[in-house]
Coordinates of C-alpha atoms in Angstrom, one line a residue:
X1 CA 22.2 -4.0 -18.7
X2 CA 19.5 -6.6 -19.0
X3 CA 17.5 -6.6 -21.5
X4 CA 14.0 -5.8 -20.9
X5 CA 11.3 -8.8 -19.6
X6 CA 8.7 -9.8 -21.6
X7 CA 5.5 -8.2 -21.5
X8 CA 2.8 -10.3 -19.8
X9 CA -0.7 -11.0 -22.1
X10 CA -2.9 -8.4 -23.7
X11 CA -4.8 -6.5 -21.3
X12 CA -8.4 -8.1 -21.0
X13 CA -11.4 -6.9 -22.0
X14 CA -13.1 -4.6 -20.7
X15 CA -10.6 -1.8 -21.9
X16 CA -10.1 1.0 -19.7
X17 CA -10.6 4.5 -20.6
X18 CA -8.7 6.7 -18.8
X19 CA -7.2 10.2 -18.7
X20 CA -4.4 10.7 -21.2
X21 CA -1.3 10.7 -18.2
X22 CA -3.6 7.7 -16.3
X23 CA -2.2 4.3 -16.2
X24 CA -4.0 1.2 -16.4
X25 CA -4.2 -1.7 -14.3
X26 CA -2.9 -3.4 -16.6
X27 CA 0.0 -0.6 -17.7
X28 CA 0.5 -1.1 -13.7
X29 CA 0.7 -5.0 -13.5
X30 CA 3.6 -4.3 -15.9
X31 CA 5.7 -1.8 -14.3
X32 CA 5.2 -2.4 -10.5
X33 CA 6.9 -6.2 -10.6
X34 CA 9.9 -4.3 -12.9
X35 CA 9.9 -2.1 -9.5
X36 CA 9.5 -5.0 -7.2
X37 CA 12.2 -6.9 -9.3
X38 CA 15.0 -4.1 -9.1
X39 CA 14.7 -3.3 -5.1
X40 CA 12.0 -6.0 -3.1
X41 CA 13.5 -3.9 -0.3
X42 CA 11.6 -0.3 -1.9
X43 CA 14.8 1.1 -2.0
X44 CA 16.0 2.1 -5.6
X45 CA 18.7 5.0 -7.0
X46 CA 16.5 7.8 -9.2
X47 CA 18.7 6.4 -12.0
X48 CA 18.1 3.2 -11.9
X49 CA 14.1 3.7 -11.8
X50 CA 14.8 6.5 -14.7
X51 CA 16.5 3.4 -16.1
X52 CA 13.1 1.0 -15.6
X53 CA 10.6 3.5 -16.9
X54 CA 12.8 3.7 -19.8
X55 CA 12.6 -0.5 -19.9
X56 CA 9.0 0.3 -19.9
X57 CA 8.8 2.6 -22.5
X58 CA 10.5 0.0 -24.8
X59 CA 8.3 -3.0 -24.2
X60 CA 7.4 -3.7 -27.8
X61 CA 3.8 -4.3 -28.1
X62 CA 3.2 -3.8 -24.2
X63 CA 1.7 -0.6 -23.8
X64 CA 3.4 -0.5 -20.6
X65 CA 3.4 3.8 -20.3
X66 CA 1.0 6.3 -21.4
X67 CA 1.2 7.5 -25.1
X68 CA 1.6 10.7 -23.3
X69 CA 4.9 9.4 -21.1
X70 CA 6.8 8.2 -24.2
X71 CA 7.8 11.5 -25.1
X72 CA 9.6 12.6 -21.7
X73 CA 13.2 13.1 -21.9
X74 CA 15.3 11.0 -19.3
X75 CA 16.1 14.8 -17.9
X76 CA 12.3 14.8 -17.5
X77 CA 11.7 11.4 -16.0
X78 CA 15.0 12.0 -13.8
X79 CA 12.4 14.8 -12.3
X80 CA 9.7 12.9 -12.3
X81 CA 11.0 10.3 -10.2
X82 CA 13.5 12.8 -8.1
X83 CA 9.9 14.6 -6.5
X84 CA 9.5 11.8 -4.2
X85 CA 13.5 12.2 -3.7
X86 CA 12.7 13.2 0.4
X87 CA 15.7 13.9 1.3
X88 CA 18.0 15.0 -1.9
X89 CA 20.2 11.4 -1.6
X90 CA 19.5 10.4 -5.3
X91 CA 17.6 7.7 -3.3
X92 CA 13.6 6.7 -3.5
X93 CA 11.2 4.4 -2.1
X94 CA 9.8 3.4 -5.3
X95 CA 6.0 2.6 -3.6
X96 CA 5.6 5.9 -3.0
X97 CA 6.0 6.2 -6.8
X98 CA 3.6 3.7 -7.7
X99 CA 1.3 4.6 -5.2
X100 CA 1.3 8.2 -7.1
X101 CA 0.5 6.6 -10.4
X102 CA -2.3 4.1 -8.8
X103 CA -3.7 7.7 -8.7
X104 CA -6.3 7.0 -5.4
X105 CA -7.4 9.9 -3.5
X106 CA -6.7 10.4 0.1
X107 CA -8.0 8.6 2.7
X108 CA -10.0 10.5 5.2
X109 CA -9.3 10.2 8.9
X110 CA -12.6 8.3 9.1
X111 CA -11.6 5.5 6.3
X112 CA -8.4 5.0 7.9
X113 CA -10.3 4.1 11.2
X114 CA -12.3 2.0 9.4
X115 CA -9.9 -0.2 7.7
X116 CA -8.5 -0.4 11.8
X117 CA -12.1 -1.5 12.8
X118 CA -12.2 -4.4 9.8
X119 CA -8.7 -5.6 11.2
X120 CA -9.6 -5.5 14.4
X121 CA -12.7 -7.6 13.8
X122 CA -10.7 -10.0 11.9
X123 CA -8.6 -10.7 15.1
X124 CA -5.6 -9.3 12.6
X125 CA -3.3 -6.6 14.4
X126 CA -2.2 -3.4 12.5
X127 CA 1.3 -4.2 10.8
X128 CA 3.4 -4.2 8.2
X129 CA 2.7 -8.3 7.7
X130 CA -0.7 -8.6 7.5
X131 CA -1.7 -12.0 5.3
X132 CA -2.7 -10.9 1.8
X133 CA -5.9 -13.3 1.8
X134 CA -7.2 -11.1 4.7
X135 CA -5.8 -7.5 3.6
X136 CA -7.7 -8.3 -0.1
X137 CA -11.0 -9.1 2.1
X138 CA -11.0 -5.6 3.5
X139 CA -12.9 -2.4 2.3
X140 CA -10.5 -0.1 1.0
X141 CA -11.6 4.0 0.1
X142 CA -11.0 3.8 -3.2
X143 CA -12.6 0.5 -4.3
X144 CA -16.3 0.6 -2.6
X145 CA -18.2 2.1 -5.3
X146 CA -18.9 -1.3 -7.4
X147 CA -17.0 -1.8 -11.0
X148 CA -17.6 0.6 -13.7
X149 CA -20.6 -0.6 -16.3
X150 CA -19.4 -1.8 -19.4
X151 CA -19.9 -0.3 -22.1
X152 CA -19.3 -1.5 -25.9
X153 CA -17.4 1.1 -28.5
X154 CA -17.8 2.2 -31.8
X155 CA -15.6 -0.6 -33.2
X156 CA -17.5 -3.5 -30.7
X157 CA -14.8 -4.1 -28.0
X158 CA -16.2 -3.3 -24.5
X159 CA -14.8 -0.9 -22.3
X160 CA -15.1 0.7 -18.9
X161 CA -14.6 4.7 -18.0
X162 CA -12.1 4.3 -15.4
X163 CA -10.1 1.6 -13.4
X164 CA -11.5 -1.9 -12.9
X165 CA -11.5 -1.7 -9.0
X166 CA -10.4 -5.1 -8.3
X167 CA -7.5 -4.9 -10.9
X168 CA -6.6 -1.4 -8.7
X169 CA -6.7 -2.7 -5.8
X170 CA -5.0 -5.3 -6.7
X171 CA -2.2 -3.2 -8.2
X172 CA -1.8 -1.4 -4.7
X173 CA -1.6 -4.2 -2.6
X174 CA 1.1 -5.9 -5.0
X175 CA 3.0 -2.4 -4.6
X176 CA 2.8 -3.2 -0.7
X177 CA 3.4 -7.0 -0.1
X178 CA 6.8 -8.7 0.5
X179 CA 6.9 -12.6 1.3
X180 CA 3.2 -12.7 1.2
X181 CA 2.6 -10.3 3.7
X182 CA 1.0 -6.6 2.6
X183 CA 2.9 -3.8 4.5
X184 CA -0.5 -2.1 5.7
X185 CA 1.0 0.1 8.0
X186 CA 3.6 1.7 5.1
X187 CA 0.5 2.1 2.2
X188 CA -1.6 3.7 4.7
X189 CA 1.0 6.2 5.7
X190 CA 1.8 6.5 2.4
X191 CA -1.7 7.1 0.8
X192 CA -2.2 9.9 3.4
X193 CA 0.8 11.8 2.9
X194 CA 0.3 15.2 3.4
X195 CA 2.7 18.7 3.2
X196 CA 1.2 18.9 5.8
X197 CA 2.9 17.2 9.1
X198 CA -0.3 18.5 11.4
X199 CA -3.0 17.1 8.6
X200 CA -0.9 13.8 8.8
X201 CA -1.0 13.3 12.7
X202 CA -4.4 14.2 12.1
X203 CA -4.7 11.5 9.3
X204 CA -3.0 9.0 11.0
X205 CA -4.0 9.2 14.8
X206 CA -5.2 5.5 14.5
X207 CA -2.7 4.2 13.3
X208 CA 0.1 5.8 15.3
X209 CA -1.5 7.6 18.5
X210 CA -2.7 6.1 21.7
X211 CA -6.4 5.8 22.8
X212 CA -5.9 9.7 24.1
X213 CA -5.0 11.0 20.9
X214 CA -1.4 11.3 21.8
X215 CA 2.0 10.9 20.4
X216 CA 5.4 9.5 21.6
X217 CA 8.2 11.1 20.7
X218 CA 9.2 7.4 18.3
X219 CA 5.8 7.2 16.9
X220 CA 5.8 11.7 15.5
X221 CA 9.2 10.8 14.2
X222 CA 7.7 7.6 12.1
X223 CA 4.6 10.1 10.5
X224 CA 7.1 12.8 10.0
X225 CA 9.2 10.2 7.9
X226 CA 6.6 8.0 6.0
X227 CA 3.6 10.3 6.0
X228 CA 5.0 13.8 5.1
X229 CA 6.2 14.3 1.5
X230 CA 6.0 17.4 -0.5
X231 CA 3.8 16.3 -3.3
X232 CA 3.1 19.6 -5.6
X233 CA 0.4 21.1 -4.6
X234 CA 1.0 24.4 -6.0
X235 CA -2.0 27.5 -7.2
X236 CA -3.4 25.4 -10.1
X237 CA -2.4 22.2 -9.6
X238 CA -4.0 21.4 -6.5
X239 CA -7.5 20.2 -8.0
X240 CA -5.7 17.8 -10.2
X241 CA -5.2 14.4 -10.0
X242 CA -1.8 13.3 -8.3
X243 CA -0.7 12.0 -11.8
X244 CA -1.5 14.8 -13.3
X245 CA 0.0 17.0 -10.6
X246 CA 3.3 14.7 -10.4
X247 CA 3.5 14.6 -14.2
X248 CA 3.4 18.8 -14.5
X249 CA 5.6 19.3 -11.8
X250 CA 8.0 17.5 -13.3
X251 CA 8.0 19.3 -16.8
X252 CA 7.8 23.1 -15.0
X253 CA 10.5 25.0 -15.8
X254 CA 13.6 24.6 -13.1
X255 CA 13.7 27.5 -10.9
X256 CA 10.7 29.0 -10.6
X257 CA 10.7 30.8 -14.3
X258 CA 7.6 30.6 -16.4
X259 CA 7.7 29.4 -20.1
X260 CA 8.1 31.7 -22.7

């Protein structure tokens, strides 16, 4: 195989500090173009994005994973990566992946309407090509509460609790654009996937129902597919974050036994 690219710059100042599982912006900017590089289509094997995390893992210097990641097992990143596995092919769509460990809450149905309005205003159509310049313009959920202050440490380098919005953002949109164009229609299905198919119509009525509130038969089958995915959301793990959830999920023991 190819040996591993090399990892871009130090991350800048501020530093982030971040739940141990957490990765950074910058820990993002590394792994997402190794994603992007392997399958622009989205479409990558289990084993060959067990094999990139590993890639990852290796970067000397980069700090691409958590400290807390290094230690999985490739049995243990296999079932990491094989919980967004939807249908049991040994197949993935890696965004949904990356999207996991951007770690963004849910959209309400309310912010999803409102990204509609912005595009809408903008004379922009919802689609999967809308021009990056005007999808970085918009207001997104989970980048509208201002950057985090920064703060200096103990040793005098500043840091900030937290992502750096702009850097996240940033990092989901790069997850989402092909050829210039940001797939808007795919990352907002994706960020509302549910268990739940009723909670996703619900989600998503926006962006897939008519003025009415109602379905076709080709638009249920498209929320069924992109925004329904079994993300664990088991007794106890259901107030985590989605990293968090993901990452302790995939370390529970296989069938349903507890740990002795």
């Amino acid at each position: 195989s190819p040996p591993p690219p090399h990892p871009p710059p130090p991350p800048p100042d501020p530093r982030e500090v971040l739940e141990p599982l957490r990765l950074s912006t910058y820990q993002l900017s590394v792994l997402i173009p190794m994603l992007q590089g392997a399958a622009p289509s989205a479409i990558l094997s289990v084993e060959s994005c067990v094999s990139i995390l590993q890639q990852a893992a290796a970067l000397a210097g980069s700090r691409a994973l958590p400290h807390a990641w290094l230690s999985l097992l490739p049995s243990q990143l296999s079932s990491l990566v094989s919980l967004f596995d939807r249908h049991g092919c040994g197949l993935i769509d890696w965004r949904r992946l990356a999207l996991a460990l951007c770690d963004i809450p849910r959209p309400t149905p309310q912010q999803v309407s409102a990204i509609l309005k912005e595009l809408s205003d903008v004379g922009d159509p919802l689609s999967n090509k809308v021009g990056l310049g005007v999808a970085s313009s918009l207001h997104y959920w989970f980048a509208s509460s201002g950057e985090p202050p920064v703060k200096e440490g103990p040793d005098g380098v500043p840091y900030v609790e937290g992502h750096r919005e702009r850097a996240l953002l940033d990092a989901v949109l790069s997850a989402f654009t092909l050829e210039g164009r940001v797939q808007m229609v795919d990352m907002l299905s994706y960020a509302s996937a549910s268990p739940s198919v009723a909670d996703a119509l619900i989600q998503l009525q926006g962006v897939y129902g008519d003025e009415k509130g109602g379905y076709t038969c080709a638009e249920l089958a498209k929320v069924f597919m992109l925004a329904t995915l079994p993300v664990p959301e088991a007794t106890g793990l259901d107030r985590k974050s989605m990293v968090e959830r993901v990452f302790l999920a995939a370390l529970a023991p296989q069938g349903g036994e507890e740990a002795g």
